[in-house]
PDB file of C-alpha atoms and ligand atoms in Angstrom:
ATOM      1  CA  MET L   1     130.365  78.194  69.875  1.00  0.00           C
ATOM      2  CA  SER L   2     127.455  77.345  67.753  1.00  0.00           C
ATOM      3  CA  PRO L   3     128.089  76.678  64.139  1.00  0.00           C
ATOM      4  CA  ALA L   4     124.783  78.863  63.238  1.00  0.00           C
ATOM      5  CA  ALA L   5     126.398  81.806  64.552  1.00  0.00           C
ATOM      6  CA  PRO L   6     130.197  81.896  63.666  1.00  0.00           C
ATOM      7  CA  ARG L   7     132.405  84.250  65.191  1.00  0.00           C
ATOM      8  CA  PRO L   8     134.453  86.445  63.008  1.00  0.00           C
ATOM      9  CA  VAL L   9     137.769  84.664  62.214  1.00  0.00           C
ATOM     10  CA  ASP L  10     141.028  86.535  62.802  1.00  0.00           C
ATOM     11  CA  VAL L  11     143.149  85.834  59.885  1.00  0.00           C
ATOM     12  CA  HIS L  12     145.910  87.942  61.090  1.00  0.00           C
ATOM     13  CA  ALA L  13     146.352  85.502  64.285  1.00  0.00           C
ATOM     14  CA  LEU L  14     146.982  82.499  61.730  1.00  0.00           C
ATOM     15  CA  PRO L  15     150.725  82.576  61.914  1.00  0.00           C
ATOM     16  CA  ALA L  16     150.658  82.429  65.674  1.00  0.00           C
ATOM     17  CA  MET L  17     147.906  79.814  65.844  1.00  0.00           C
ATOM     18  CA  LEU L  18     150.004  77.689  63.308  1.00  0.00           C
ATOM     19  CA  THR L  19     153.151  78.134  65.368  1.00  0.00           C
ATOM     20  CA  ALA L  20     151.298  77.483  68.469  1.00  0.00           C
ATOM     21  CA  LEU L  21     149.948  74.147  66.795  1.00  0.00           C
ATOM     22  CA  ARG L  22     153.680  73.294  65.759  1.00  0.00           C
ATOM     23  CA  LEU L  23     152.553  73.269  62.063  1.00  0.00           C
ATOM     24  CA  PRO L  24     155.747  74.907  60.495  1.00  0.00           C
ATOM     25  CA  SER L  25     154.924  73.588  56.946  1.00  0.00           C
ATOM     26  CA  VAL L  26     151.634  74.878  56.845  1.00  0.00           C
ATOM     27  CA  LEU L  27     152.826  78.139  58.259  1.00  0.00           C
ATOM     28  CA  ARG L  28     155.290  78.271  55.466  1.00  0.00           C
ATOM     29  CA  HIS L  29     153.112  77.124  52.614  1.00  0.00           C
ATOM     30  CA  TRP L  30     149.486  78.298  53.457  1.00  0.00           C
ATOM     31  CA  PRO L  31     149.805  81.898  51.595  1.00  0.00           C
ATOM     32  CA  THR L  32     150.965  80.374  48.275  1.00  0.00           C
ATOM     33  CA  LEU L  33     148.402  77.551  48.468  1.00  0.00           C
ATOM     34  CA  ALA L  34     145.576  79.926  49.514  1.00  0.00           C
ATOM     35  CA  GLU L  35     146.154  82.378  46.911  1.00  0.00           C
ATOM     36  CA  ARG L  36     146.052  79.543  44.231  1.00  0.00           C
ATOM     37  CA  ALA L  37     142.862  78.272  45.975  1.00  0.00           C
ATOM     38  CA  ASP L  38     141.162  81.724  45.956  1.00  0.00           C
ATOM     39  CA  ALA L  39     142.157  82.097  42.136  1.00  0.00           C
ATOM     40  CA  GLU L  40     140.827  78.602  41.218  1.00  0.00           C
ATOM     41  CA  GLY L  41     137.868  78.608  43.334  1.00  0.00           C
ATOM     42  CA  GLY L  42     138.043  74.720  44.106  1.00  0.00           C
ATOM     43  CA  PRO L  43     136.839  73.091  47.270  1.00  0.00           C
ATOM     44  CA  ALA L  44     137.818  74.363  50.705  1.00  0.00           C
ATOM     45  CA  ALA L  45     138.363  70.548  51.712  1.00  0.00           C
ATOM     46  CA  ARG L  46     141.088  70.247  49.029  1.00  0.00           C
ATOM     47  CA  PHE L  47     142.988  73.201  50.201  1.00  0.00           C
ATOM     48  CA  LEU L  48     142.994  71.917  53.825  1.00  0.00           C
ATOM     49  CA  ALA L  49     144.054  68.393  52.696  1.00  0.00           C
ATOM     50  CA  ALA L  50     146.794  69.756  50.519  1.00  0.00           C
ATOM     51  CA  LEU L  51     148.318  71.584  53.537  1.00  0.00           C
ATOM     52  CA  ALA L  52     147.875  68.412  55.796  1.00  0.00           C
ATOM     53  CA  GLU L  53     149.799  66.421  53.081  1.00  0.00           C
ATOM     54  CA  ILE L  54     152.666  68.922  53.205  1.00  0.00           C
ATOM     55  CA  GLU L  55     152.977  69.021  56.972  1.00  0.00           C
ATOM     56  CA  LEU L  56     153.002  65.201  57.186  1.00  0.00           C
ATOM     57  CA  ALA L  57     155.534  64.726  54.312  1.00  0.00           C
ATOM     58  CA  ASP L  58     157.738  67.305  56.014  1.00  0.00           C
ATOM     59  CA  ARG L  59     157.213  65.974  59.367  1.00  0.00           C
ATOM     60  CA  ASP L  60     158.618  62.650  58.106  1.00  0.00           C
ATOM     61  CA  ALA L  61     161.611  64.294  56.523  1.00  0.00           C
ATOM     62  CA  ARG L  62     162.373  65.922  59.715  1.00  0.00           C
ATOM     63  CA  ARG L  63     162.151  62.956  61.711  1.00  0.00           C
ATOM     64  CA  ILE L  64     164.468  60.960  59.348  1.00  0.00           C
ATOM     65  CA  GLN L  65     166.890  63.919  59.514  1.00  0.00           C
ATOM     66  CA  ARG L  66     166.769  63.912  63.313  1.00  0.00           C
ATOM     67  CA  HIS L  67     167.286  60.157  63.503  1.00  0.00           C
ATOM     68  CA  LEU L  68     170.169  60.449  61.140  1.00  0.00           C
ATOM     69  CA  GLN L  69     172.023  62.923  63.352  1.00  0.00           C
ATOM     70  CA  GLN L  70     171.117  60.633  66.445  1.00  0.00           C
ATOM     71  CA  SER L  71     172.480  57.651  64.615  1.00  0.00           C
ATOM     72  CA  GLY L  72     176.144  58.559  64.736  1.00  0.00           C
ATOM     73  CA  LEU L  73     176.490  57.364  60.976  1.00  0.00           C
ATOM     74  CA  PRO L  74     179.384  58.979  59.459  1.00  0.00           C
ATOM     75  CA  GLY L  75     178.388  61.155  56.539  1.00  0.00           C
ATOM     76  CA  GLY L  76     179.092  60.105  52.898  1.00  0.00           C
ATOM     77  CA  LYS L  77     179.223  56.411  53.521  1.00  0.00           C
ATOM     78  CA  THR L  78     176.211  55.417  51.757  1.00  0.00           C
ATOM     79  CA  LEU L  79     175.190  52.957  48.887  1.00  0.00           C
ATOM     80  CA  ALA L  80     175.471  55.972  46.313  1.00  0.00           C
ATOM     81  CA  THR L  81     178.931  56.414  47.050  1.00  0.00           C
ATOM     82  CA  PHE L  82     179.742  52.662  47.147  1.00  0.00           C
ATOM     83  CA  ASP L  83     181.496  51.137  44.340  1.00  0.00           C
ATOM     84  CA  PHE L  84     180.020  47.688  44.018  1.00  0.00           C
ATOM     85  CA  LYS L  85     182.485  46.505  41.331  1.00  0.00           C
ATOM     86  CA  ALA L  86     185.143  46.973  43.719  1.00  0.00           C
ATOM     87  CA  LEU L  87     183.702  44.419  46.048  1.00  0.00           C
ATOM     88  CA  THR L  88     183.967  41.221  44.285  1.00  0.00           C
ATOM     89  CA  SER L  89     183.307  38.756  47.261  1.00  0.00           C
ATOM     90  CA  VAL L  90     179.736  39.953  47.750  1.00  0.00           C
ATOM     91  CA  PRO L  91     177.139  40.224  44.920  1.00  0.00           C
ATOM     92  CA  ARG L  92     175.336  43.656  44.750  1.00  0.00           C
ATOM     93  CA  ALA L  93     172.097  42.243  44.841  1.00  0.00           C
ATOM     94  CA  ARG L  94     172.906  40.756  48.417  1.00  0.00           C
ATOM     95  CA  ILE L  95     173.699  43.960  49.627  1.00  0.00           C
ATOM     96  CA  GLU L  96     170.665  45.671  48.229  1.00  0.00           C
ATOM     97  CA  ALA L  97     168.522  43.124  49.755  1.00  0.00           C
ATOM     98  CA  LEU L  98     169.978  43.898  53.204  1.00  0.00           C
ATOM     99  CA  ALA L  99     169.414  47.503  52.702  1.00  0.00           C
ATOM    100  CA  ALA L 100     165.746  46.704  52.079  1.00  0.00           C
ATOM    101  CA  GLY L 101     165.850  45.873  55.748  1.00  0.00           C
ATOM    102  CA  ASP L 102     163.456  42.790  56.327  1.00  0.00           C
ATOM    103  CA  TRP L 103     166.082  41.110  58.442  1.00  0.00           C
ATOM    104  CA  VAL L 104     165.752  43.926  60.797  1.00  0.00           C
ATOM    105  CA  GLU L 105     161.982  43.280  61.429  1.00  0.00           C
ATOM    106  CA  THR L 106     162.899  40.006  62.962  1.00  0.00           C
ATOM    107  CA  GLY L 107     166.004  40.930  64.976  1.00  0.00           C
ATOM    108  CA  ALA L 108     168.518  38.999  62.810  1.00  0.00           C
ATOM    109  CA  ASN L 109     171.891  40.143  62.708  1.00  0.00           C
ATOM    110  CA  LEU L 110     174.572  40.910  60.004  1.00  0.00           C
ATOM    111  CA  ILE L 111     178.229  40.204  60.415  1.00  0.00           C
ATOM    112  CA  ALA L 112     180.874  41.651  58.112  1.00  0.00           C
ATOM    113  CA  ILE L 113     184.386  39.810  58.292  1.00  0.00           C
ATOM    114  CA  GLY L 114     187.353  40.894  56.230  1.00  0.00           C
ATOM    115  CA  SER L 115     190.659  42.369  56.445  1.00  0.00           C
ATOM    116  CA  SER L 116     191.248  45.989  56.940  1.00  0.00           C
ATOM    117  CA  GLY L 117     190.242  48.349  54.104  1.00  0.00           C
ATOM    118  CA  ALA L 118     187.775  45.731  52.599  1.00  0.00           C
ATOM    119  CA  GLY L 119     184.965  48.139  52.917  1.00  0.00           C
ATOM    120  CA  LYS L 120     183.146  46.748  56.086  1.00  0.00           C
ATOM    121  CA  THR L 121     182.574  50.030  57.667  1.00  0.00           C
ATOM    122  CA  HIS L 122     181.357  51.562  54.533  1.00  0.00           C
ATOM    123  CA  VAL L 123     178.974  48.631  53.772  1.00  0.00           C
ATOM    124  CA  LEU L 124     177.370  48.582  57.102  1.00  0.00           C
ATOM    125  CA  CYS L 125     177.038  52.397  57.270  1.00  0.00           C
ATOM    126  CA  ALA L 126     175.541  52.417  53.976  1.00  0.00           C
ATOM    127  CA  ILE L 127     172.865  49.628  55.019  1.00  0.00           C
ATOM    128  CA  GLY L 128     172.445  51.782  58.111  1.00  0.00           C
ATOM    129  CA  HIS L 129     171.685  54.955  56.228  1.00  0.00           C
ATOM    130  CA  ALA L 130     169.205  53.111  53.946  1.00  0.00           C
ATOM    131  CA  LEU L 131     167.484  51.754  57.085  1.00  0.00           C
ATOM    132  CA  VAL L 132     167.197  55.339  58.596  1.00  0.00           C
ATOM    133  CA  GLU L 133     165.752  56.616  55.306  1.00  0.00           C
ATOM    134  CA  ALA L 134     163.107  53.849  55.389  1.00  0.00           C
ATOM    135  CA  GLY L 135     162.163  54.897  58.960  1.00  0.00           C
ATOM    136  CA  LYS L 136     164.111  52.668  61.207  1.00  0.00           C
ATOM    137  CA  ARG L 137     166.269  53.577  64.045  1.00  0.00           C
ATOM    138  CA  VAL L 138     169.952  52.929  63.908  1.00  0.00           C
ATOM    139  CA  LEU L 139     172.891  53.568  66.092  1.00  0.00           C
ATOM    140  CA  TYR L 140     176.373  53.403  64.850  1.00  0.00           C
ATOM    141  CA  THR L 141     179.343  52.806  67.440  1.00  0.00           C
ATOM    142  CA  ARG L 142     182.768  51.651  67.441  1.00  0.00           C
ATOM    143  CA  THR L 143     182.815  48.664  69.841  1.00  0.00           C
ATOM    144  CA  THR L 144     185.282  49.925  72.436  1.00  0.00           C
ATOM    145  CA  ASP L 145     183.162  53.242  72.730  1.00  0.00           C
ATOM    146  CA  MET L 146     180.028  51.136  73.392  1.00  0.00           C
ATOM    147  CA  VAL L 147     182.006  48.910  75.915  1.00  0.00           C
ATOM    148  CA  GLN L 148     183.084  52.062  77.819  1.00  0.00           C
ATOM    149  CA  ARG L 149     179.631  53.611  77.739  1.00  0.00           C
ATOM    150  CA  LEU L 150     178.129  50.291  79.185  1.00  0.00           C
ATOM    151  CA  GLN L 151     180.978  49.920  81.667  1.00  0.00           C
ATOM    152  CA  ALA L 152     180.144  53.287  82.980  1.00  0.00           C
ATOM    153  CA  SER L 153     176.547  52.501  83.472  1.00  0.00           C
ATOM    154  CA  ARG L 154     177.336  49.355  85.186  1.00  0.00           C
ATOM    155  CA  ARG L 155     179.617  51.512  87.660  1.00  0.00           C
ATOM    156  CA  ASP L 156     176.559  53.592  88.417  1.00  0.00           C
ATOM    157  CA  LEU L 157     174.311  50.312  88.928  1.00  0.00           C
ATOM    158  CA  ALA L 158     172.695  51.545  85.593  1.00  0.00           C
ATOM    159  CA  LEU L 159     173.416  48.620  83.170  1.00  0.00           C
ATOM    160  CA  GLU L 160     169.996  47.265  82.910  1.00  0.00           C
ATOM    161  CA  ALA L 161     168.549  50.744  82.103  1.00  0.00           C
ATOM    162  CA  ALA L 162     171.131  51.671  79.639  1.00  0.00           C
ATOM    163  CA  LEU L 163     170.640  48.358  77.805  1.00  0.00           C
ATOM    164  CA  ALA L 164     166.867  49.167  78.028  1.00  0.00           C
ATOM    165  CA  ARG L 165     167.521  52.454  76.439  1.00  0.00           C
ATOM    166  CA  LEU L 166     169.225  51.085  73.433  1.00  0.00           C
ATOM    167  CA  ASP L 167     166.191  48.722  72.621  1.00  0.00           C
ATOM    168  CA  LYS L 168     164.795  51.786  70.769  1.00  0.00           C
ATOM    169  CA  PHE L 169     167.433  51.219  68.148  1.00  0.00           C
ATOM    170  CA  ASP L 170     166.415  48.649  65.611  1.00  0.00           C
ATOM    171  CA  LEU L 171     169.899  48.202  64.759  1.00  0.00           C
ATOM    172  CA  ILE L 172     173.064  48.875  66.331  1.00  0.00           C
ATOM    173  CA  ILE L 173     176.176  48.849  64.477  1.00  0.00           C
ATOM    174  CA  LEU L 174     179.155  47.457  66.507  1.00  0.00           C
ATOM    175  CA  ASP L 175     182.281  48.725  64.399  1.00  0.00           C
ATOM    176  CA  ASP L 176     185.799  46.802  64.835  1.00  0.00           C
ATOM    177  CA  ILE L 177     184.763  44.176  67.403  1.00  0.00           C
ATOM    178  CA  THR L 178     188.010  42.641  67.568  1.00  0.00           C
ATOM    179  CA  TYR L 179     189.680  45.909  68.883  1.00  0.00           C
ATOM    180  CA  ALA L 180     187.545  45.502  72.052  1.00  0.00           C
ATOM    181  CA  GLN L 181     189.942  44.686  75.013  1.00  0.00           C
ATOM    182  CA  LYS L 182     189.925  41.349  76.630  1.00  0.00           C
ATOM    183  CA  ASP L 183     189.105  42.422  79.905  1.00  0.00           C
ATOM    184  CA  GLN L 184     186.565  40.557  82.272  1.00  0.00           C
ATOM    185  CA  ALA L 185     184.418  43.423  83.160  1.00  0.00           C
ATOM    186  CA  GLU L 186     184.475  45.095  79.538  1.00  0.00           C
ATOM    187  CA  SER L 187     183.779  41.890  77.815  1.00  0.00           C
ATOM    188  CA  SER L 188     180.934  40.805  79.902  1.00  0.00           C
ATOM    189  CA  VAL L 189     179.213  43.961  79.217  1.00  0.00           C
ATOM    190  CA  LEU L 190     179.581  43.392  75.538  1.00  0.00           C
ATOM    191  CA  PHE L 191     178.114  39.826  76.145  1.00  0.00           C
ATOM    192  CA  GLU L 192     175.221  41.303  78.145  1.00  0.00           C
ATOM    193  CA  LEU L 193     174.319  43.449  75.218  1.00  0.00           C
ATOM    194  CA  ILE L 194     174.476  40.493  72.662  1.00  0.00           C
ATOM    195  CA  ALA L 195     172.382  38.353  75.031  1.00  0.00           C
ATOM    196  CA  ARG L 196     169.957  41.231  75.545  1.00  0.00           C
ATOM    197  CA  ARG L 197     169.380  41.695  71.816  1.00  0.00           C
ATOM    198  CA  TYR L 198     169.401  37.929  70.816  1.00  0.00           C
ATOM    199  CA  GLU L 199     166.230  37.419  68.717  1.00  0.00           C
ATOM    200  CA  SER L 200     164.588  40.806  69.238  1.00  0.00           C
ATOM    201  CA  ARG L 201     166.788  43.553  68.334  1.00  0.00           C
ATOM    202  CA  SER L 202     169.458  43.476  65.422  1.00  0.00           C
ATOM    203  CA  LEU L 203     173.188  43.829  65.692  1.00  0.00           C
ATOM    204  CA  ALA L 204     175.542  44.659  62.720  1.00  0.00           C
ATOM    205  CA  ILE L 205     179.149  43.771  63.653  1.00  0.00           C
ATOM    206  CA  ALA L 206     182.365  44.401  61.658  1.00  0.00           C
ATOM    207  CA  ALA L 207     185.329  42.213  62.483  1.00  0.00           C
ATOM    208  CA  ASN L 208     188.652  42.022  60.845  1.00  0.00           C
ATOM    209  CA  GLN L 209     189.332  38.698  62.322  1.00  0.00           C
ATOM    210  CA  PRO L 210     187.436  35.530  61.514  1.00  0.00           C
ATOM    211  CA  PHE L 211     185.505  33.846  64.504  1.00  0.00           C
ATOM    212  CA  SER L 212     188.544  32.025  65.439  1.00  0.00           C
ATOM    213  CA  GLY L 213     190.166  35.327  66.468  1.00  0.00           C
ATOM    214  CA  TRP L 214     187.261  36.270  68.696  1.00  0.00           C
ATOM    215  CA  ASP L 215     188.438  34.700  71.801  1.00  0.00           C
ATOM    216  CA  ARG L 216     190.476  37.697  72.249  1.00  0.00           C
ATOM    217  CA  VAL L 217     187.448  39.756  72.719  1.00  0.00           C
ATOM    218  CA  PHE L 218     185.562  37.747  75.409  1.00  0.00           C
ATOM    219  CA  PRO L 219     187.117  36.854  78.750  1.00  0.00           C
ATOM    220  CA  ASP L 220     186.989  32.942  78.085  1.00  0.00           C
ATOM    221  CA  GLN L 221     186.175  30.471  75.416  1.00  0.00           C
ATOM    222  CA  ALA L 222     182.802  29.457  76.873  1.00  0.00           C
ATOM    223  CA  MET L 223     181.777  33.099  76.538  1.00  0.00           C
ATOM    224  CA  THR L 224     183.183  33.341  72.966  1.00  0.00           C
ATOM    225  CA  VAL L 225     181.156  30.632  71.894  1.00  0.00           C
ATOM    226  CA  ALA L 226     177.815  31.544  73.628  1.00  0.00           C
ATOM    227  CA  ALA L 227     178.297  34.929  72.160  1.00  0.00           C
ATOM    228  CA  ILE L 228     179.153  33.807  68.457  1.00  0.00           C
ATOM    229  CA  ASP L 229     176.183  31.125  68.942  1.00  0.00           C
ATOM    230  CA  ARG L 230     173.573  33.877  69.622  1.00  0.00           C
ATOM    231  CA  LEU L 231     175.071  36.327  66.937  1.00  0.00           C
ATOM    232  CA  VAL L 232     175.149  33.525  64.170  1.00  0.00           C
ATOM    233  CA  HIS L 233     171.837  31.842  64.989  1.00  0.00           C
ATOM    234  CA  HIS L 234     169.796  34.314  62.686  1.00  0.00           C
ATOM    235  CA  ALA L 235     172.356  36.157  60.764  1.00  0.00           C
ATOM    236  CA  THR L 236     173.963  36.929  57.331  1.00  0.00           C
ATOM    237  CA  ILE L 237     177.450  36.777  57.132  1.00  0.00           C
ATOM    238  CA  LEU L 238     179.252  38.706  54.568  1.00  0.00           C
ATOM    239  CA  GLU L 239     182.863  37.408  54.165  1.00  0.00           C
ATOM    240  CA  MET L 240     184.560  40.379  52.569  1.00  0.00           C
ATOM    241  CA  ASN L 241     187.818  39.165  51.125  1.00  0.00           C
ATOM    242  CA  GLY L 242     189.942  40.938  48.725  1.00  0.00           C
ATOM    243  CA  ASP L 243     192.579  43.700  48.841  1.00  0.00           C
ATOM    244  CA  SER L 244     192.036  46.906  50.699  1.00  0.00           C
ATOM    245  CA  TYR L 245     190.007  49.403  48.915  1.00  0.00           C
ATOM    246  CA  ARG L 246     192.338  52.311  50.333  1.00  0.00           C
ATOM    247  CA  ARG L 247     195.485  50.426  48.965  1.00  0.00           C
ATOM    248  CA  ARG L 248     193.809  49.604  45.691  1.00  0.00           C
ATOM    249  CA  THR L 249     192.995  53.322  45.038  1.00  0.00           C
ATOM    250  CA  ALA L 250     196.288  54.550  46.183  1.00  0.00           C
ATOM    251  CA  ALA L 251     197.798  51.765  43.814  1.00  0.00           C
ATOM    252  CA  GLY L 252     195.530  53.029  41.060  1.00  0.00           C
ATOM    253  CA  ARG L 253     196.757  56.386  41.424  1.00  0.00           C
ATOM    254  CA  ARG L 254     200.368  55.271  41.145  1.00  0.00           C
ATOM    255  CA  SER L 255     199.565  53.090  38.045  1.00  0.00           C
ATOM    256  CA  ALA L 256     203.372  53.098  37.315  1.00  0.00           C
ATOM    257  CA  GLU L 257     204.173  51.214  40.482  1.00  0.00           C
ATOM    258  CA  ALA L 258     204.320  47.254  40.471  1.00  0.00           C
ATOM    259  CA  ALA L 259     201.369  44.978  41.474  1.00  0.00           C
ATOM    260  CA  VAL L 260     200.280  45.154  44.980  1.00  0.00           C
ATOM    261  CA  ALA L 261     201.167  42.104  46.962  1.00  0.00           C
ATOM    262  CA  PRO L 262     198.025  39.903  47.542  1.00  0.00           C
ATOM    263  CA  THR L 263     196.854  39.515  51.254  1.00  0.00           C
ATOM    264  CA  THR L 264     197.463  36.015  52.635  1.00  0.00           C
ATOM    265  CA  SER L 265     195.612  35.291  55.749  1.00  0.00           C
ATOM    266  CA  SER L 266     193.480  32.598  57.346  1.00  0.00           C
ATOM    267  CA  ASP L 267     190.503  34.616  56.656  1.00  0.00           C
ATOM    268  CA  ASN L 268     189.226  32.468  53.939  1.00  0.00           C
ATOM    269  CA  GLN L 269     188.519  29.480  56.123  1.00  0.00           C
ATOM    270  CA  PRO L 270     184.695  28.827  55.924  1.00  0.00           C
ATOM    271  CA  ILE L 271     182.908  30.315  58.891  1.00  0.00           C
ATOM    272  CA  ASP L 272     181.185  27.005  59.796  1.00  0.00           C
ATOM    273  CA  THR L 273     184.245  25.241  60.200  1.00  0.00           C
ATOM    274  CA  ILE L 274     185.797  27.792  62.421  1.00  0.00           C
ATOM    275  CA  ASN L 275     182.511  28.126  64.450  1.00  0.00           C
ATOM    276  CA  GLU L 276     182.308  24.148  64.673  1.00  0.00           C
ATOM    277  CA  LYS L 277     185.967  24.068  65.724  1.00  0.00           C
ATOM    278  CA  LEU L 278     185.454  26.713  68.640  1.00  0.00           C
ATOM    279  CA  ARG L 279     182.683  24.811  69.913  1.00  0.00           C
ATOM    280  CA  GLU L 280     184.427  21.545  69.997  1.00  0.00           C
ATOM    281  CA  ASP L 281     187.345  23.146  71.781  1.00  0.00           C
ATOM    282  CA  ALA L 282     184.914  24.811  74.437  1.00  0.00           C
ATOM    283  CA  GLU L 283     183.375  21.276  75.163  1.00  0.00           C
TER     284      GLU L 283
HETATM  285  P1  ADP R 301     187.157  48.615  56.856  1.00  0.00           P
HETATM  286  O1  ADP R 301     186.075  48.944  57.694  1.00  0.00           O
HETATM  287  O2  ADP R 301     186.786  47.014  56.004  1.00  0.00           O
HETATM  288  O3  ADP R 301     188.601  48.599  57.354  1.00  0.00           O
HETATM  289  P2  ADP R 301     186.365  50.897  55.132  1.00  0.00           P
HETATM  290  O4  ADP R 301     184.981  50.601  54.945  1.00  0.00           O
HETATM  291  O5  ADP R 301     186.780  51.790  56.265  1.00  0.00           O
HETATM  292  O6  ADP R 301     187.025  49.331  55.311  1.00  0.00           O
HETATM  293  O7  ADP R 301     186.944  51.260  53.723  1.00  0.00           O
HETATM  294  C1  ADP R 301     188.181  52.023  53.609  1.00  0.00           C
HETATM  295  C2  ADP R 301     187.953  53.233  52.967  1.00  0.00           C
HETATM  296  O8  ADP R 301     187.714  52.848  51.493  1.00  0.00           O
HETATM  297  C3  ADP R 301     186.907  54.046  53.259  1.00  0.00           C
HETATM  298  O9  ADP R 301     187.035  55.474  53.189  1.00  0.00           O
HETATM  299  C4  ADP R 301     185.725  53.333  52.280  1.00  0.00           C
HETATM  300  O10 ADP R 301     184.837  54.430  52.242  1.00  0.00           O
HETATM  301  C5  ADP R 301     186.484  53.188  51.149  1.00  0.00           C
HETATM  302  N1  ADP R 301     185.848  52.048  50.562  1.00  0.00           N
HETATM  303  C6  ADP R 301     186.116  50.733  50.684  1.00  0.00           C
HETATM  304  N2  ADP R 301     185.301  50.019  49.810  1.00  0.00           N
HETATM  305  C7  ADP R 301     184.864  50.799  48.965  1.00  0.00           C
HETATM  306  C8  ADP R 301     183.770  50.602  47.833  1.00  0.00           C
HETATM  307  N3  ADP R 301     183.420  49.443  47.339  1.00  0.00           N
HETATM  308  N4  ADP R 301     183.415  51.731  47.259  1.00  0.00           N
HETATM  309  C9  ADP R 301     183.822  53.082  47.522  1.00  0.00           C
HETATM  310  N5  ADP R 301     184.566  53.263  48.806  1.00  0.00           N
HETATM  311  C10 ADP R 301     185.022  52.003  49.344  1.00  0.00           C
HETATM  312 MG1   MG R 302     186.201  49.614  59.409  1.00  0.00          MG
END
């Protein structure tokens, strides 16, 4: 086709052509923009660029929406719904910095430790949401579900492929790690996942036990230490102490009731001391 002798253009075929080209936003917006361009008489390139911009922006939005669906993140647990004042043990700025996501670029980890109801799931999911919005791939899963999934792959002699498929996620959130069963086969797939992602892909882990209680998760102490070692090497650890948010809000509703008993546990032990001790015990 020579530019000197243009063929007549079939405007009626435009919707079909735009559909074939997979340009749904151009398809939706061109009539309005074309009408305006005709009225204003601006350069044709500006009209075309405006349509291209709309398609690109919508494409980004659709990708984020798809990634959000694939992430398994529960709806509603976002930074917008998080009450920072209720979490006194971690400064707001720290969580906002984590939500910015630089740590994920380097494959670092995030570990939230605290008693039940402290807000661990909510905080990790809120950070996960923010990362998806920023274009990262995130997968949220309960640790037991992940273990079962990997175990099934191992039975099919496809563990390596299953772990490789998980590499596409910049961040995997493993919720409730201490609920995972202490079973040789199960725990070693968890270790395989941790070892594979070490220094390349991030993990965020929620635990309602301090590290000293993690020996229930792995088959022996040497593996527990090896797993914790890899996880904490480049990690932010959020020690989320304090009362259960659920209990506190329930108590708030029943304001006439007496004060809620404070939780007493060994969760306040400094992490380094616990880790040090685990290491000594294993040696
Ligand atoms: P955990 O995982 O530590 O057991 P969750 O994150 O599941 O605790 O929190 C328990 C409930 O309280 C959830 O419904 C959660 O959304 C809510 N919650 C906890 N902390 C906060 C907070 N600071 N602001 C708003 N909601 C919170
Ligand atoms: Mg939880």
